[in-house]
Amino acid sequence: MTSRSSIKQQIQRVREQAIVVAVNRLLATKGYDAMTVDEVAAEAGMAKASLYKLFTSKEELAGAAMVGVLDRALAFVDGLRDAAREAAEAGSPTRPLDQLKAVTRWAMQTQLEGEMPSLPAQNSNLSASLQSNDAYMDRLIALSNRLSIWITEAQTSGQLHAALPPELVLYTLFARACDPVVALLKESGQYTNAQIIDWVTSTTFDGLAAAR
Amino acid sequence: MTSRSSIKQQIQRVREQAIVVAVNRLLATKGYDAMTVDEVAAEAGMAKASLYKLFTSKEELAGAAMVGVLDRALAFVDGLRDAAREAAEAGSPTRPLDQLKAVTRWAMQTQLEGEMPSLPAQNSNLSASLQSNDAYMDRLIALSNRLSIWITEAQTSGQLHAALPPELVLYTLFARACDPVVALLKESGQYTNAQIIDWVTSTTFDGLAAAR
DNA sequence: GTCTATAGGTCGATAGAC
DNA sequence: GTCTATCGACCTATAGAC
């Protein structure tokens, strides 16, 4: 009995994952409004009715995809933190500023790979739905907290402009994660991904102006 | 005859303007997808059918609003250019970098006033429609050209990081004109518009990192 | 005021596992 | 035979277009 139910649950998990992967790609390529639930079902290889057994609305689909990226971001951040801890014990501490840069680069890489889902900034229904989505909010807050620690440390140690509100720095990092500039440079087809990441990271932290 | 027809044309212009103003505000507040043509007609104070006599599609409405902002941007840029010319003749030249900063501040101010229409980055139909809209493309190119002159000058004179492709700088300025960070800071309600503009301009040109 | 297409959301028939 | 997962077909509201 338990094994039967466990197998069913496994199958269900697999189908859920197929859906989330499809949603992630569609959100990354077409955006929320242009994405239709029919497309999601088709790309996940099942009927729309089956999809609606697992997710109750289009908004919930978006929420699940966002939970997915936030989990990946948290895993990356925790990896960085652990590496920094080891490095510190080995006598070569990591600067918080470099951790923030690494996260930024990870986000841009994800975007360049077409794996960064992005939602419309202005959509009150969707925003409301996300804000009442506990799985999403927990991860968003967890990620914000981890980043805020590095931001504050970098400001205290004079690596980040201390006059800026930490909030502004945090928002800026989130905004750069889906910066249209990255997509525009990629579309131009003239630059390598590595080049794009270097440049946009550089403008984010050091600005457009020449070194002073 | 001619006067009657001219009056009709005047009325038509007024109605067109009412529509464009409505579209501009709706695009700035709700975005393209959430904006309905019914709302536009209601806010412009006319029946939807009348609206469709003047604009043949929702995409054309968006195009007209974009032409509107681009015209305002061009007017602002030309004002700056003329002022700089006079100042130069009076012996106090203006740095191209400061011109670019002024344009950035103007764009953020416009956004904070809820007058910056913004379109979804990813919407192939809309993009295609805009790219075949001559009025829009002419102005976009005109604005890009004027900004590119300043960008190149600022790079040659060492005010802007010369290793960055001018294209990247241009894209970044356009992106900052509808930067979500501005909206987020405004929503937090903790800062004045002037403060927000100063901070975001500063991060755009000098970055998040502390002065080197 | 009407038409129509689209897309979010539902339902009942079917099939396969036990 | 029952139970349940699945899916094609369906419904309906909305919004663009005339």
Short mmCIF file of N, CA and C in Angstrom, two decimals, chain B residues 28-190:
data_model
loop_
_atom_site.label_atom_id
_atom_site.label_comp_id
_atom_site.label_asym_id
_atom_site.label_seq_id
_atom_site.Cartn_x
_atom_site.Cartn_y
_atom_site.Cartn_z
N ALA B 28 1.80 53.68 -18.50
CA ALA B 28 2.72 53.96 -17.39
C ALA B 28 2.26 53.26 -16.12
N THR B 29 0.95 53.15 -15.92
CA THR B 29 0.47 52.60 -14.65
C THR B 29 0.23 51.09 -14.72
N LYS B 30 -0.41 50.59 -15.78
CA LYS B 30 -0.77 49.18 -15.81
C LYS B 30 0.08 48.36 -16.76
N GLY B 31 0.69 48.99 -17.73
CA GLY B 31 1.43 48.24 -18.74
C GLY B 31 0.54 47.85 -19.90
N TYR B 32 1.15 47.40 -20.96
CA TYR B 32 0.45 47.15 -22.22
C TYR B 32 -0.60 46.05 -22.11
N ASP B 33 -0.24 44.92 -21.56
CA ASP B 33 -1.17 43.78 -21.56
C ASP B 33 -2.39 44.04 -20.70
N ALA B 34 -2.18 44.68 -19.56
CA ALA B 34 -3.29 44.92 -18.66
C ALA B 34 -4.19 46.07 -19.16
N MET B 35 -3.68 46.87 -20.06
CA MET B 35 -4.48 47.98 -20.60
C MET B 35 -5.49 47.46 -21.61
N THR B 36 -6.76 47.81 -21.44
CA THR B 36 -7.76 47.40 -22.42
C THR B 36 -8.20 48.62 -23.24
N VAL B 37 -8.60 48.34 -24.47
CA VAL B 37 -9.04 49.43 -25.34
C VAL B 37 -10.30 50.09 -24.77
N ASP B 38 -11.12 49.32 -24.08
CA ASP B 38 -12.30 49.91 -23.43
C ASP B 38 -11.89 50.99 -22.43
N GLU B 39 -10.90 50.68 -21.64
CA GLU B 39 -10.41 51.67 -20.66
C GLU B 39 -9.92 52.92 -21.36
N VAL B 40 -9.18 52.72 -22.43
CA VAL B 40 -8.65 53.88 -23.15
C VAL B 40 -9.79 54.76 -23.62
N ALA B 41 -10.80 54.12 -24.24
CA ALA B 41 -11.93 54.89 -24.75
C ALA B 41 -12.63 55.62 -23.60
N ALA B 42 -12.84 54.91 -22.50
CA ALA B 42 -13.51 55.53 -21.35
C ALA B 42 -12.72 56.73 -20.85
N GLU B 43 -11.41 56.54 -20.68
CA GLU B 43 -10.60 57.63 -20.12
C GLU B 43 -10.48 58.77 -21.11
N ALA B 44 -10.56 58.47 -22.41
CA ALA B 44 -10.48 59.54 -23.40
C ALA B 44 -11.85 60.18 -23.63
N GLY B 45 -12.89 59.61 -23.00
CA GLY B 45 -14.22 60.20 -23.08
C GLY B 45 -14.90 60.03 -24.43
N MET B 46 -14.76 58.86 -25.00
CA MET B 46 -15.47 58.63 -26.27
C MET B 46 -15.80 57.15 -26.40
N ALA B 47 -16.62 56.82 -27.39
CA ALA B 47 -16.98 55.42 -27.61
C ALA B 47 -15.82 54.70 -28.28
N LYS B 48 -15.75 53.43 -28.02
CA LYS B 48 -14.66 52.65 -28.57
C LYS B 48 -14.66 52.74 -30.10
N ALA B 49 -15.86 52.75 -30.68
CA ALA B 49 -15.96 52.81 -32.14
C ALA B 49 -15.30 54.07 -32.68
N SER B 50 -15.49 55.18 -31.96
CA SER B 50 -14.88 56.44 -32.40
C SER B 50 -13.36 56.34 -32.35
N LEU B 51 -12.90 55.71 -31.28
CA LEU B 51 -11.46 55.51 -31.14
C LEU B 51 -10.92 54.73 -32.33
N TYR B 52 -11.67 53.70 -32.75
CA TYR B 52 -11.18 52.86 -33.84
C TYR B 52 -11.25 53.57 -35.19
N LYS B 53 -11.92 54.74 -35.23
CA LYS B 53 -11.87 55.54 -36.46
C LYS B 53 -10.50 56.21 -36.59
N LEU B 54 -9.88 56.46 -35.43
CA LEU B 54 -8.62 57.20 -35.44
C LEU B 54 -7.40 56.29 -35.32
N PHE B 55 -7.55 55.17 -34.63
CA PHE B 55 -6.44 54.22 -34.48
C PHE B 55 -6.98 52.84 -34.82
N THR B 56 -6.24 52.11 -35.62
CA THR B 56 -6.80 50.86 -36.14
C THR B 56 -6.51 49.65 -35.27
N SER B 57 -5.68 49.79 -34.25
CA SER B 57 -5.39 48.63 -33.41
C SER B 57 -4.79 49.06 -32.08
N LYS B 58 -4.81 48.16 -31.14
CA LYS B 58 -4.21 48.42 -29.84
C LYS B 58 -2.72 48.70 -29.99
N GLU B 59 -2.09 47.95 -30.90
CA GLU B 59 -0.66 48.15 -31.11
C GLU B 59 -0.37 49.57 -31.60
N GLU B 60 -1.27 50.06 -32.46
CA GLU B 60 -1.05 51.42 -32.96
C GLU B 60 -1.19 52.43 -31.82
N LEU B 61 -2.08 52.15 -30.88
CA LEU B 61 -2.21 53.03 -29.71
C LEU B 61 -0.88 53.09 -28.96
N ALA B 62 -0.30 51.92 -28.72
CA ALA B 62 0.98 51.88 -28.01
C ALA B 62 2.03 52.67 -28.80
N GLY B 63 2.03 52.48 -30.11
CA GLY B 63 2.99 53.21 -30.95
C GLY B 63 2.83 54.71 -30.81
N ALA B 64 1.58 55.18 -30.81
CA ALA B 64 1.34 56.62 -30.70
C ALA B 64 1.86 57.16 -29.37
N ALA B 65 1.64 56.40 -28.30
CA ALA B 65 2.13 56.85 -26.99
C ALA B 65 3.66 56.89 -26.98
N MET B 66 4.28 55.90 -27.58
CA MET B 66 5.74 55.88 -27.62
C MET B 66 6.27 57.04 -28.45
N VAL B 67 5.60 57.34 -29.56
CA VAL B 67 6.00 58.50 -30.35
C VAL B 67 5.93 59.75 -29.47
N GLY B 68 4.89 59.81 -28.63
CA GLY B 68 4.74 60.96 -27.73
C GLY B 68 5.92 61.13 -26.80
N VAL B 69 6.30 60.08 -26.08
CA VAL B 69 7.46 60.22 -25.16
C VAL B 69 8.71 60.51 -25.91
N LEU B 70 8.91 59.84 -27.05
CA LEU B 70 10.14 60.06 -27.79
C LEU B 70 10.21 61.52 -28.24
N ASP B 71 9.07 62.10 -28.63
CA ASP B 71 9.07 63.53 -29.00
C ASP B 71 9.45 64.39 -27.81
N ARG B 72 8.91 64.07 -26.65
CA ARG B 72 9.26 64.87 -25.47
C ARG B 72 10.74 64.70 -25.14
N ALA B 73 11.22 63.47 -25.27
CA ALA B 73 12.64 63.24 -24.99
C ALA B 73 13.51 64.01 -25.98
N LEU B 74 13.12 63.99 -27.26
CA LEU B 74 13.89 64.71 -28.27
C LEU B 74 13.87 66.21 -27.98
N ALA B 75 12.71 66.72 -27.58
CA ALA B 75 12.62 68.14 -27.25
C ALA B 75 13.55 68.47 -26.09
N PHE B 76 13.57 67.62 -25.09
CA PHE B 76 14.44 67.86 -23.94
C PHE B 76 15.91 67.82 -24.36
N VAL B 77 16.24 66.83 -25.15
CA VAL B 77 17.63 66.68 -25.60
C VAL B 77 18.04 67.89 -26.45
N ASP B 78 17.15 68.33 -27.33
CA ASP B 78 17.49 69.48 -28.16
C ASP B 78 17.64 70.73 -27.32
N GLY B 79 16.81 70.83 -26.28
CA GLY B 79 16.95 71.96 -25.36
C GLY B 79 18.32 71.95 -24.70
N LEU B 80 18.74 70.78 -24.26
CA LEU B 80 20.06 70.65 -23.63
C LEU B 80 21.16 71.05 -24.61
N ARG B 81 21.00 70.56 -25.84
CA ARG B 81 22.03 70.82 -26.85
C ARG B 81 22.16 72.32 -27.11
N ASP B 82 20.99 72.98 -27.23
CA ASP B 82 21.03 74.42 -27.49
C ASP B 82 21.63 75.18 -26.31
N ALA B 83 21.23 74.76 -25.11
CA ALA B 83 21.77 75.43 -23.92
C ALA B 83 23.29 75.26 -23.87
N ALA B 84 23.74 74.05 -24.22
CA ALA B 84 25.18 73.79 -24.19
C ALA B 84 25.90 74.65 -25.21
N ARG B 85 25.26 74.81 -26.38
CA ARG B 85 25.89 75.63 -27.42
C ARG B 85 26.07 77.07 -26.93
N GLU B 86 24.99 77.59 -26.33
CA GLU B 86 25.09 78.97 -25.80
C GLU B 86 26.14 79.07 -24.72
N ALA B 87 26.14 78.08 -23.84
CA ALA B 87 27.11 78.11 -22.74
C ALA B 87 28.53 78.06 -23.28
N ALA B 88 28.71 77.25 -24.32
CA ALA B 88 30.04 77.13 -24.91
C ALA B 88 30.48 78.46 -25.50
N GLU B 89 29.52 79.14 -26.16
CA GLU B 89 29.86 80.45 -26.74
C GLU B 89 30.20 81.44 -25.65
N ALA B 90 29.55 81.28 -24.50
CA ALA B 90 29.83 82.19 -23.38
C ALA B 90 31.08 81.76 -22.61
N GLY B 91 31.75 80.73 -23.13
CA GLY B 91 33.03 80.34 -22.53
C GLY B 91 32.96 79.30 -21.44
N SER B 92 31.75 78.74 -21.18
CA SER B 92 31.68 77.69 -20.15
C SER B 92 31.07 76.43 -20.76
N PRO B 93 31.91 75.62 -21.39
CA PRO B 93 31.41 74.43 -22.09
C PRO B 93 30.78 73.42 -21.14
N THR B 94 29.83 72.66 -21.67
CA THR B 94 29.15 71.63 -20.90
C THR B 94 29.76 70.28 -21.24
N ARG B 95 29.98 69.46 -20.24
CA ARG B 95 30.54 68.13 -20.51
C ARG B 95 29.46 67.21 -21.06
N PRO B 96 29.75 66.43 -22.08
CA PRO B 96 28.78 65.47 -22.63
C PRO B 96 28.25 64.53 -21.53
N LEU B 97 29.12 64.16 -20.60
CA LEU B 97 28.68 63.28 -19.51
C LEU B 97 27.54 63.92 -18.73
N ASP B 98 27.64 65.23 -18.52
CA ASP B 98 26.57 65.90 -17.77
C ASP B 98 25.28 65.96 -18.58
N GLN B 99 25.40 66.03 -19.89
CA GLN B 99 24.21 65.98 -20.74
C GLN B 99 23.52 64.63 -20.58
N LEU B 100 24.31 63.57 -20.61
CA LEU B 100 23.75 62.22 -20.47
C LEU B 100 23.09 62.05 -19.10
N LYS B 101 23.74 62.59 -18.08
CA LYS B 101 23.13 62.51 -16.75
C LYS B 101 21.81 63.27 -16.71
N ALA B 102 21.79 64.42 -17.37
CA ALA B 102 20.56 65.23 -17.37
C ALA B 102 19.42 64.48 -18.04
N VAL B 103 19.73 63.80 -19.14
CA VAL B 103 18.68 63.04 -19.83
C VAL B 103 18.18 61.90 -18.93
N THR B 104 19.11 61.23 -18.26
CA THR B 104 18.73 60.15 -17.35
C THR B 104 17.81 60.67 -16.25
N ARG B 105 18.17 61.80 -15.69
CA ARG B 105 17.34 62.39 -14.64
C ARG B 105 15.96 62.76 -15.17
N TRP B 106 15.93 63.29 -16.38
CA TRP B 106 14.64 63.64 -16.98
C TRP B 106 13.77 62.39 -17.11
N ALA B 107 14.36 61.31 -17.56
CA ALA B 107 13.60 60.07 -17.76
C ALA B 107 13.06 59.56 -16.42
N MET B 108 13.89 59.62 -15.39
CA MET B 108 13.44 59.13 -14.08
C MET B 108 12.35 60.01 -13.50
N GLN B 109 12.52 61.30 -13.69
CA GLN B 109 11.49 62.25 -13.25
C GLN B 109 10.17 61.91 -13.94
N THR B 110 10.24 61.69 -15.25
CA THR B 110 9.04 61.35 -16.01
C THR B 110 8.40 60.08 -15.46
N GLN B 111 9.25 59.10 -15.15
CA GLN B 111 8.74 57.85 -14.61
C GLN B 111 8.07 58.07 -13.25
N LEU B 112 8.70 58.87 -12.41
CA LEU B 112 8.15 59.12 -11.08
C LEU B 112 6.82 59.87 -11.16
N GLU B 113 6.65 60.66 -12.21
CA GLU B 113 5.39 61.39 -12.38
C GLU B 113 4.32 60.51 -13.01
N GLY B 114 4.64 59.25 -13.27
CA GLY B 114 3.66 58.35 -13.87
C GLY B 114 3.39 58.67 -15.33
N GLU B 115 4.38 59.25 -16.00
CA GLU B 115 4.20 59.65 -17.40
C GLU B 115 5.10 58.88 -18.35
N MET B 116 5.76 57.85 -17.83
CA MET B 116 6.66 57.08 -18.70
C MET B 116 5.97 55.79 -19.13
N PRO B 117 5.47 55.74 -20.37
CA PRO B 117 4.82 54.51 -20.83
C PRO B 117 5.87 53.43 -20.93
N SER B 118 5.50 52.23 -20.55
CA SER B 118 6.49 51.17 -20.71
C SER B 118 5.84 49.93 -21.29
N LEU B 119 6.52 49.34 -22.22
CA LEU B 119 5.99 48.19 -22.94
C LEU B 119 6.70 46.93 -22.48
N PRO B 120 6.05 45.77 -22.62
CA PRO B 120 6.73 44.53 -22.26
C PRO B 120 7.92 44.31 -23.17
N ALA B 121 9.05 43.92 -22.58
CA ALA B 121 10.25 43.70 -23.38
C ALA B 121 10.01 42.57 -24.38
N GLN B 122 9.32 41.53 -23.91
CA GLN B 122 9.08 40.35 -24.74
C GLN B 122 7.64 40.32 -25.21
N ASN B 123 7.38 40.73 -26.43
CA ASN B 123 6.06 40.57 -27.05
C ASN B 123 6.28 40.72 -28.54
N SER B 124 6.42 39.61 -29.19
CA SER B 124 6.86 39.64 -30.58
C SER B 124 5.92 40.41 -31.49
N ASN B 125 4.61 40.25 -31.28
CA ASN B 125 3.66 40.98 -32.13
C ASN B 125 3.86 42.48 -31.99
N LEU B 126 3.91 42.93 -30.74
CA LEU B 126 4.06 44.35 -30.49
C LEU B 126 5.38 44.87 -31.04
N SER B 127 6.45 44.13 -30.81
CA SER B 127 7.76 44.55 -31.33
C SER B 127 7.71 44.70 -32.83
N ALA B 128 7.14 43.71 -33.50
CA ALA B 128 7.06 43.75 -34.95
C ALA B 128 6.28 44.98 -35.41
N SER B 129 5.16 45.21 -34.74
CA SER B 129 4.32 46.36 -35.10
C SER B 129 5.09 47.66 -34.93
N LEU B 130 5.85 47.77 -33.82
CA LEU B 130 6.61 49.00 -33.58
C LEU B 130 7.71 49.17 -34.62
N GLN B 131 8.35 48.05 -34.96
CA GLN B 131 9.47 48.18 -35.89
C GLN B 131 9.02 48.53 -37.30
N SER B 132 7.75 48.31 -37.59
CA SER B 132 7.26 48.73 -38.91
C SER B 132 6.49 50.04 -38.80
N ASN B 133 6.57 50.68 -37.64
CA ASN B 133 5.92 51.98 -37.43
C ASN B 133 6.97 53.07 -37.69
N ASP B 134 6.85 53.71 -38.85
CA ASP B 134 7.89 54.67 -39.26
C ASP B 134 8.01 55.84 -38.30
N ALA B 135 6.86 56.37 -37.86
CA ALA B 135 6.91 57.52 -36.96
C ALA B 135 7.72 57.16 -35.71
N TYR B 136 7.48 55.97 -35.21
CA TYR B 136 8.20 55.51 -34.01
C TYR B 136 9.68 55.31 -34.31
N MET B 137 9.96 54.56 -35.37
CA MET B 137 11.36 54.23 -35.67
C MET B 137 12.18 55.48 -35.95
N ASP B 138 11.61 56.44 -36.70
CA ASP B 138 12.34 57.67 -36.98
C ASP B 138 12.79 58.35 -35.69
N ARG B 139 11.85 58.45 -34.76
CA ARG B 139 12.18 59.15 -33.52
C ARG B 139 13.15 58.35 -32.67
N LEU B 140 12.96 57.05 -32.64
CA LEU B 140 13.88 56.22 -31.86
C LEU B 140 15.31 56.36 -32.38
N ILE B 141 15.42 56.36 -33.71
CA ILE B 141 16.75 56.49 -34.31
C ILE B 141 17.31 57.89 -34.07
N ALA B 142 16.43 58.89 -34.21
CA ALA B 142 16.89 60.27 -33.98
C ALA B 142 17.43 60.42 -32.56
N LEU B 143 16.68 59.90 -31.60
CA LEU B 143 17.12 60.02 -30.20
C LEU B 143 18.42 59.23 -29.98
N SER B 144 18.47 58.03 -30.52
CA SER B 144 19.68 57.22 -30.38
C SER B 144 20.89 57.94 -30.96
N ASN B 145 20.70 58.56 -32.12
CA ASN B 145 21.81 59.28 -32.74
C ASN B 145 22.32 60.41 -31.87
N ARG B 146 21.38 61.21 -31.37
CA ARG B 146 21.80 62.35 -30.54
C ARG B 146 22.54 61.85 -29.30
N LEU B 147 22.00 60.82 -28.66
CA LEU B 147 22.67 60.32 -27.46
C LEU B 147 24.02 59.72 -27.80
N SER B 148 24.08 59.03 -28.94
CA SER B 148 25.34 58.39 -29.32
C SER B 148 26.46 59.40 -29.51
N ILE B 149 26.10 60.58 -30.00
CA ILE B 149 27.13 61.62 -30.16
C ILE B 149 27.74 61.95 -28.80
N TRP B 150 26.87 62.19 -27.83
CA TRP B 150 27.38 62.52 -26.49
C TRP B 150 28.17 61.36 -25.90
N ILE B 151 27.66 60.15 -26.13
CA ILE B 151 28.35 58.98 -25.58
C ILE B 151 29.78 58.90 -26.14
N THR B 152 29.88 59.02 -27.45
CA THR B 152 31.20 58.94 -28.07
C THR B 152 32.12 60.06 -27.57
N GLU B 153 31.58 61.27 -27.52
CA GLU B 153 32.39 62.39 -27.02
C GLU B 153 32.85 62.15 -25.59
N ALA B 154 31.92 61.65 -24.78
CA ALA B 154 32.27 61.42 -23.37
C ALA B 154 33.32 60.33 -23.25
N GLN B 155 33.27 59.36 -24.15
CA GLN B 155 34.29 58.31 -24.10
C GLN B 155 35.64 58.82 -24.55
N THR B 156 35.64 59.60 -25.64
CA THR B 156 36.92 60.12 -26.14
C THR B 156 37.58 61.05 -25.13
N SER B 157 36.76 61.81 -24.42
CA SER B 157 37.36 62.75 -23.47
C SER B 157 37.54 62.13 -22.09
N GLY B 158 37.37 60.81 -22.01
CA GLY B 158 37.68 60.14 -20.75
C GLY B 158 36.68 60.32 -19.64
N GLN B 159 35.45 60.74 -19.98
CA GLN B 159 34.44 60.88 -18.93
C GLN B 159 33.67 59.58 -18.74
N LEU B 160 33.52 58.84 -19.83
CA LEU B 160 32.87 57.53 -19.76
C LEU B 160 33.90 56.45 -20.03
N HIS B 161 33.71 55.33 -19.36
CA HIS B 161 34.57 54.16 -19.55
C HIS B 161 34.67 53.85 -21.05
N ALA B 162 35.86 54.02 -21.61
CA ALA B 162 36.03 53.93 -23.06
C ALA B 162 36.01 52.49 -23.58
N ALA B 163 36.19 51.52 -22.68
CA ALA B 163 36.23 50.13 -23.14
C ALA B 163 34.83 49.57 -23.40
N LEU B 164 33.80 50.26 -22.92
CA LEU B 164 32.44 49.77 -23.12
C LEU B 164 31.97 50.12 -24.53
N PRO B 165 31.28 49.19 -25.22
CA PRO B 165 30.72 49.54 -26.52
C PRO B 165 29.69 50.66 -26.34
N PRO B 166 29.70 51.66 -27.21
CA PRO B 166 28.72 52.74 -27.11
C PRO B 166 27.29 52.21 -27.07
N GLU B 167 27.08 51.14 -27.80
CA GLU B 167 25.79 50.45 -27.83
C GLU B 167 25.34 50.05 -26.42
N LEU B 168 26.27 49.51 -25.65
CA LEU B 168 25.95 49.09 -24.28
C LEU B 168 25.53 50.29 -23.44
N VAL B 169 26.23 51.39 -23.60
CA VAL B 169 25.89 52.59 -22.84
C VAL B 169 24.50 53.07 -23.23
N LEU B 170 24.24 53.09 -24.54
CA LEU B 170 22.93 53.53 -25.02
C LEU B 170 21.82 52.66 -24.46
N TYR B 171 21.97 51.34 -24.58
CA TYR B 171 20.96 50.42 -24.06
C TYR B 171 20.76 50.64 -22.57
N THR B 172 21.86 50.84 -21.86
CA THR B 172 21.75 51.01 -20.41
C THR B 172 20.93 52.26 -20.08
N LEU B 173 21.16 53.33 -20.82
CA LEU B 173 20.39 54.55 -20.55
C LEU B 173 18.91 54.32 -20.83
N PHE B 174 18.59 53.67 -21.93
CA PHE B 174 17.19 53.37 -22.22
C PHE B 174 16.60 52.49 -21.12
N ALA B 175 17.37 51.51 -20.68
CA ALA B 175 16.87 50.59 -19.65
C ALA B 175 16.62 51.33 -18.34
N ARG B 176 17.51 52.26 -17.99
CA ARG B 176 17.34 52.98 -16.73
C ARG B 176 16.12 53.89 -16.76
N ALA B 177 15.72 54.28 -17.98
CA ALA B 177 14.55 55.16 -18.10
C ALA B 177 13.29 54.49 -17.58
N CYS B 178 13.27 53.16 -17.59
CA CYS B 178 12.11 52.47 -17.02
C CYS B 178 12.58 51.43 -16.01
N ASP B 179 13.60 51.80 -15.25
CA ASP B 179 14.16 50.92 -14.24
C ASP B 179 13.14 50.63 -13.13
N PRO B 180 12.86 49.36 -12.86
CA PRO B 180 11.92 49.03 -11.79
C PRO B 180 12.39 49.49 -10.42
N VAL B 181 13.70 49.72 -10.28
CA VAL B 181 14.21 50.17 -8.98
C VAL B 181 13.56 51.49 -8.58
N VAL B 182 13.38 52.36 -9.55
CA VAL B 182 12.75 53.65 -9.27
C VAL B 182 11.36 53.44 -8.69
N ALA B 183 10.57 52.58 -9.33
CA ALA B 183 9.21 52.33 -8.86
C ALA B 183 9.22 51.69 -7.47
N LEU B 184 10.15 50.76 -7.26
CA LEU B 184 10.21 50.09 -5.95
C LEU B 184 10.53 51.08 -4.83
N LEU B 185 11.49 51.97 -5.09
CA LEU B 185 11.85 52.95 -4.07
C LEU B 185 10.69 53.90 -3.81
N LYS B 186 9.99 54.26 -4.87
CA LYS B 186 8.85 55.16 -4.70
C LYS B 186 7.78 54.47 -3.86
N GLU B 187 7.50 53.20 -4.18
CA GLU B 187 6.47 52.46 -3.44
C GLU B 187 6.79 52.35 -1.96
N SER B 188 8.08 52.26 -1.65
CA SER B 188 8.45 52.13 -0.24
C SER B 188 8.01 53.38 0.54
N GLY B 189 7.85 54.48 -0.19
CA GLY B 189 7.30 55.68 0.45
C GLY B 189 8.25 56.38 1.40
N GLN B 190 9.49 55.92 1.46
CA GLN B 190 10.41 56.50 2.45
C GLN B 190 11.27 57.63 1.92
#
